[in-house]
């Protein structure tokens, strides 16, 4: 999953990093090209490693939805670590083409959807994709899409699903009703938060809801 962050005042936007690597699992070390899209930046290695440490017990057999997929680093990482299937939604044509190439190269059980994520969430195709067990939400930081996306997600999610939300530092988008904070990590640029559905019946197999170190 990737984010498009506006440059700071008085600075030039950094170039796309070129590649990211899958951190763990059967495809560990695999390089994923990052499409040359202005402002496209993958979720940092530190955040991804922490997130997948949190999710480790939930990954085997999970059905995954990666909205705003970008390089596919989150969705493909989940598959590498045991998820059973993934839907990768990406609006940019070049990024979607790179995702398809990576899916084919890896033989991944993933479907790439080239579409605007918010419009897709309201479609019949999205309705047929659920219920999903893990959802990654990392929209372009400058687009302000969190509220609309998080309102649209619940019909696609299993009652005990896990929901990852990445947003700018200092922001806290409200999760859908019934989802509670499990863990969060804050960096100088971003807040990474993992939520759990109330359908889990209060059980929390991944630990207590405390900030990560």
CSV table of C-alpha atoms in Angstrom, one decimal:
chain,number,residue,atom,x,y,z
A,1,UNK,CA,0.0,0.0,0.0
A,2,UNK,CA,1.3,3.4,-0.8
A,3,UNK,CA,0.5,6.9,0.0
A,4,UNK,CA,0.8,10.1,-2.0
A,5,UNK,CA,2.1,12.9,0.2
A,6,UNK,CA,2.4,16.5,-0.8
A,7,UNK,CA,5.9,18.1,-0.5
A,8,UNK,CA,6.6,20.3,2.5
A,9,UNK,CA,6.6,24.0,1.8
A,10,UNK,CA,9.9,25.1,0.3
A,11,UNK,CA,11.0,21.6,-0.6
A,12,UNK,CA,10.9,19.5,-3.8
A,13,UNK,CA,9.0,16.3,-3.9
A,14,UNK,CA,11.2,13.3,-3.5
A,15,UNK,CA,11.5,10.9,-6.5
A,16,UNK,CA,9.8,7.5,-6.3
A,17,UNK,CA,12.0,5.0,-4.5
A,18,UNK,CA,12.1,2.7,-7.5
A,19,UNK,CA,11.5,-0.6,-5.6
A,20,UNK,CA,10.3,-1.9,-2.3
A,21,UNK,CA,11.0,-5.4,-0.9
A,22,UNK,CA,8.7,-8.0,0.6
A,23,UNK,CA,9.9,-8.3,4.2
A,24,UNK,CA,8.8,-11.9,5.2
A,25,UNK,CA,7.2,-15.1,4.2
A,26,UNK,CA,7.6,-17.2,1.1
A,27,UNK,CA,8.5,-14.3,-1.1
A,28,UNK,CA,10.8,-12.6,1.4
A,29,UNK,CA,13.3,-10.3,-0.3
A,30,UNK,CA,11.3,-10.1,-3.6
A,31,UNK,CA,11.6,-6.6,-5.2
A,32,UNK,CA,8.4,-4.9,-6.1
A,33,UNK,CA,8.9,-2.0,-8.7
A,34,UNK,CA,7.2,1.2,-7.7
A,35,UNK,CA,5.5,2.9,-10.6
A,36,UNK,CA,6.8,6.3,-11.6
A,37,UNK,CA,3.8,8.3,-10.3
A,38,UNK,CA,4.3,11.8,-8.9
A,39,UNK,CA,4.2,11.6,-5.1
A,40,UNK,CA,3.8,7.9,-4.8
A,41,UNK,CA,5.6,6.6,-1.7
A,42,UNK,CA,5.4,3.1,-0.2
A,43,UNK,CA,4.6,2.6,3.5
A,44,UNK,CA,7.9,2.6,5.3
A,45,UNK,CA,9.7,-0.7,6.1
A,46,UNK,CA,9.5,0.1,9.8
A,47,UNK,CA,5.7,0.5,9.7
A,48,UNK,CA,5.2,-2.6,7.5
A,49,UNK,CA,7.4,-4.8,9.7
A,50,UNK,CA,5.5,-3.6,12.8
A,51,UNK,CA,2.1,-4.1,11.2
A,52,UNK,CA,2.8,-7.6,10.1
A,53,UNK,CA,4.2,-8.6,13.5
A,54,UNK,CA,0.9,-7.5,14.9
A,55,UNK,CA,-1.1,-9.4,12.3
A,56,UNK,CA,1.0,-12.6,12.2
A,57,UNK,CA,-1.6,-14.9,13.9
A,58,UNK,CA,-4.4,-13.5,11.8
A,59,UNK,CA,-2.8,-14.0,8.4
A,60,UNK,CA,-3.0,-17.7,7.6
A,61,UNK,CA,-6.0,-18.2,5.3
A,62,UNK,CA,-7.1,-14.6,5.5
A,63,UNK,CA,-9.0,-12.9,2.7
A,64,UNK,CA,-7.4,-9.5,2.2
A,65,UNK,CA,-8.5,-6.2,0.6
A,66,UNK,CA,-5.8,-3.7,-0.2
A,67,UNK,CA,-7.4,-0.3,-1.2
A,68,UNK,CA,-5.1,2.3,-2.7
A,69,UNK,CA,-2.7,-0.5,-3.3
A,70,UNK,CA,0.1,1.4,-5.0
A,71,UNK,CA,3.1,-0.9,-5.2
A,72,UNK,CA,1.1,-3.7,-3.6
A,73,UNK,CA,3.6,-3.9,-0.7
A,74,UNK,CA,0.9,-4.6,1.9
A,75,UNK,CA,-1.4,-6.9,0.0
A,76,UNK,CA,1.4,-9.0,-1.5
A,77,UNK,CA,3.2,-9.1,1.9
A,78,UNK,CA,0.0,-10.5,3.4
A,79,UNK,CA,-0.1,-13.2,0.7
A,80,UNK,CA,3.6,-14.0,1.2
A,81,UNK,CA,2.9,-14.6,4.9
A,82,UNK,CA,-0.1,-16.9,4.4
A,83,UNK,CA,-3.2,-15.0,3.4
A,84,UNK,CA,-5.3,-17.0,1.0
A,85,UNK,CA,-6.4,-14.3,-1.4
A,86,UNK,CA,-6.3,-10.6,-2.0
A,87,UNK,CA,-8.1,-7.9,-4.0
A,88,UNK,CA,-5.7,-5.0,-4.9
A,89,UNK,CA,-7.5,-1.8,-5.9
A,90,UNK,CA,-5.5,0.9,-7.6
A,91,UNK,CA,-6.7,3.8,-9.7
A,92,UNK,CA,-3.5,4.8,-11.5
A,93,UNK,CA,-3.1,2.9,-14.8
A,94,UNK,CA,0.7,2.5,-14.6
A,95,UNK,CA,0.6,1.3,-11.0
A,96,UNK,CA,-2.2,-1.2,-11.8
A,97,UNK,CA,-0.2,-2.5,-14.7
A,98,UNK,CA,2.9,-3.0,-12.4
A,99,UNK,CA,0.7,-4.8,-9.9
A,100,UNK,CA,-0.6,-7.2,-12.5
A,101,UNK,CA,2.9,-8.0,-13.6
A,102,UNK,CA,4.0,-8.7,-10.0
A,103,UNK,CA,0.9,-10.9,-9.4
A,104,UNK,CA,1.7,-12.9,-12.5
A,105,UNK,CA,5.4,-13.2,-11.7
A,106,UNK,CA,4.7,-14.4,-8.2
A,107,UNK,CA,1.8,-16.6,-9.1
A,108,UNK,CA,-0.1,-14.8,-6.3
A,109,UNK,CA,-3.8,-15.5,-5.6
A,110,UNK,CA,-4.7,-11.9,-6.1
A,111,UNK,CA,-7.0,-9.9,-8.3
A,112,UNK,CA,-6.0,-6.4,-9.4
A,113,UNK,CA,-8.9,-3.9,-9.8
A,114,UNK,CA,-8.1,-0.8,-11.8
A,115,UNK,CA,-10.6,1.6,-10.3
A,116,UNK,CA,-11.2,4.6,-8.0
A,117,UNK,CA,-11.4,2.9,-4.6
A,118,UNK,CA,-14.4,4.9,-3.3
A,119,UNK,CA,-16.4,4.3,-6.4
A,120,UNK,CA,-15.5,0.6,-6.4
A,121,UNK,CA,-16.6,0.3,-2.8
A,122,UNK,CA,-20.1,1.2,-3.9
A,123,UNK,CA,-20.2,-1.3,-6.9
A,124,UNK,CA,-21.6,-4.7,-7.3
A,125,UNK,CA,-18.1,-6.1,-7.8
A,126,UNK,CA,-17.1,-4.9,-4.4
A,127,UNK,CA,-20.2,-6.4,-2.9
A,128,UNK,CA,-19.2,-9.8,-4.3
A,129,UNK,CA,-15.7,-9.5,-2.9
A,130,UNK,CA,-16.7,-9.8,0.8
A,131,UNK,CA,-16.6,-10.8,3.5
A,132,UNK,CA,-12.9,-9.9,3.9
A,133,UNK,CA,-10.8,-10.6,7.0
A,134,UNK,CA,-8.1,-7.9,6.7
A,135,UNK,CA,-8.4,-4.5,5.0
A,136,UNK,CA,-5.6,-2.0,4.4
A,137,UNK,CA,-6.6,1.6,4.0
A,138,UNK,CA,-3.8,4.0,3.0
A,139,UNK,CA,-5.2,6.7,0.7
A,140,UNK,CA,-3.4,9.7,-0.7
A,141,UNK,CA,-2.8,11.9,2.3
A,142,UNK,CA,-3.9,15.1,0.5
A,143,UNK,CA,-7.2,13.7,-0.7
A,144,UNK,CA,-9.0,13.5,2.6
A,145,UNK,CA,-10.8,10.2,1.8
A,146,UNK,CA,-10.7,8.4,5.2
A,147,UNK,CA,-14.2,9.3,6.4
A,148,UNK,CA,-15.9,8.3,3.1
A,149,UNK,CA,-14.0,5.1,2.7
A,150,UNK,CA,-14.4,4.0,6.3
A,151,UNK,CA,-18.1,4.6,6.1
A,152,UNK,CA,-18.4,2.4,3.0
A,153,UNK,CA,-16.3,-0.5,4.2
A,154,UNK,CA,-18.4,-2.4,6.8
A,155,UNK,CA,-20.6,-4.3,4.4
A,156,UNK,CA,-17.5,-5.9,2.9
A,157,UNK,CA,-15.9,-6.9,6.2
A,158,UNK,CA,-16.3,-10.0,8.4
A,159,UNK,CA,-17.6,-9.1,11.9
A,160,UNK,CA,-14.2,-9.9,13.4
A,161,UNK,CA,-12.2,-8.3,10.6
A,162,UNK,CA,-8.9,-6.4,11.1
A,163,UNK,CA,-8.7,-2.9,9.7
A,164,UNK,CA,-5.4,-1.1,9.1
A,165,UNK,CA,-5.6,2.7,8.6
A,166,UNK,CA,-2.6,4.9,7.8
A,167,UNK,CA,-3.0,8.7,8.0
A,168,UNK,CA,-0.8,11.8,8.4
A,169,UNK,CA,0.9,12.4,11.8
A,170,UNK,CA,-1.4,14.1,14.2
A,171,UNK,CA,-4.6,12.8,12.5
A,172,UNK,CA,-6.9,10.1,13.8
A,173,UNK,CA,-9.6,9.1,11.3
A,174,UNK,CA,-12.6,7.6,13.1
A,175,UNK,CA,-13.0,3.8,12.4
A,176,UNK,CA,-16.4,2.4,11.5
A,177,UNK,CA,-18.9,2.0,14.4
A,178,UNK,CA,-18.1,-1.1,16.3
A,179,UNK,CA,-14.4,-1.3,15.5
A,180,UNK,CA,-12.0,-0.7,18.4
A,181,UNK,CA,-8.3,0.3,18.4
A,182,UNK,CA,-6.0,-2.7,18.8
A,183,UNK,CA,-2.5,-1.1,18.3
A,184,UNK,CA,-1.0,2.0,16.8
A,185,UNK,CA,2.4,3.3,15.8
A,186,UNK,CA,3.2,7.0,15.3
A,187,UNK,CA,6.2,8.3,13.3
A,188,UNK,CA,7.2,11.8,12.4
A,189,UNK,CA,5.1,11.6,9.1
A,190,UNK,CA,2.3,9.1,9.8
A,191,UNK,CA,0.0,7.4,12.2
A,192,UNK,CA,-0.5,3.6,11.6
A,193,UNK,CA,-3.5,2.2,13.4
A,194,UNK,CA,-4.9,-1.4,13.6
A,195,UNK,CA,-8.6,-1.9,14.5
A,196,UNK,CA,-10.6,-5.0,15.3
A,197,UNK,CA,-14.3,-5.6,14.7
A,198,UNK,CA,-16.6,-6.0,17.7
A,199,UNK,CA,-17.8,-9.3,16.2
A,200,UNK,CA,-14.7,-10.9,17.8
A,201,UNK,CA,-16.8,-10.9,21.0
A,202,UNK,CA,-14.2,-9.2,23.0
A,203,UNK,CA,-11.5,-11.7,22.3
A,204,UNK,CA,-8.3,-10.2,21.1
A,205,UNK,CA,-5.8,-12.9,20.0
A,206,UNK,CA,-3.2,-10.3,18.9
A,207,UNK,CA,-2.7,-8.7,22.3
A,208,UNK,CA,-3.7,-5.6,24.2
A,209,UNK,CA,-4.5,-2.2,22.6
A,210,UNK,CA,-1.4,-0.4,23.5
A,211,UNK,CA,0.9,1.8,21.4
A,212,UNK,CA,3.8,0.0,19.8
A,213,UNK,CA,7.3,1.0,20.9
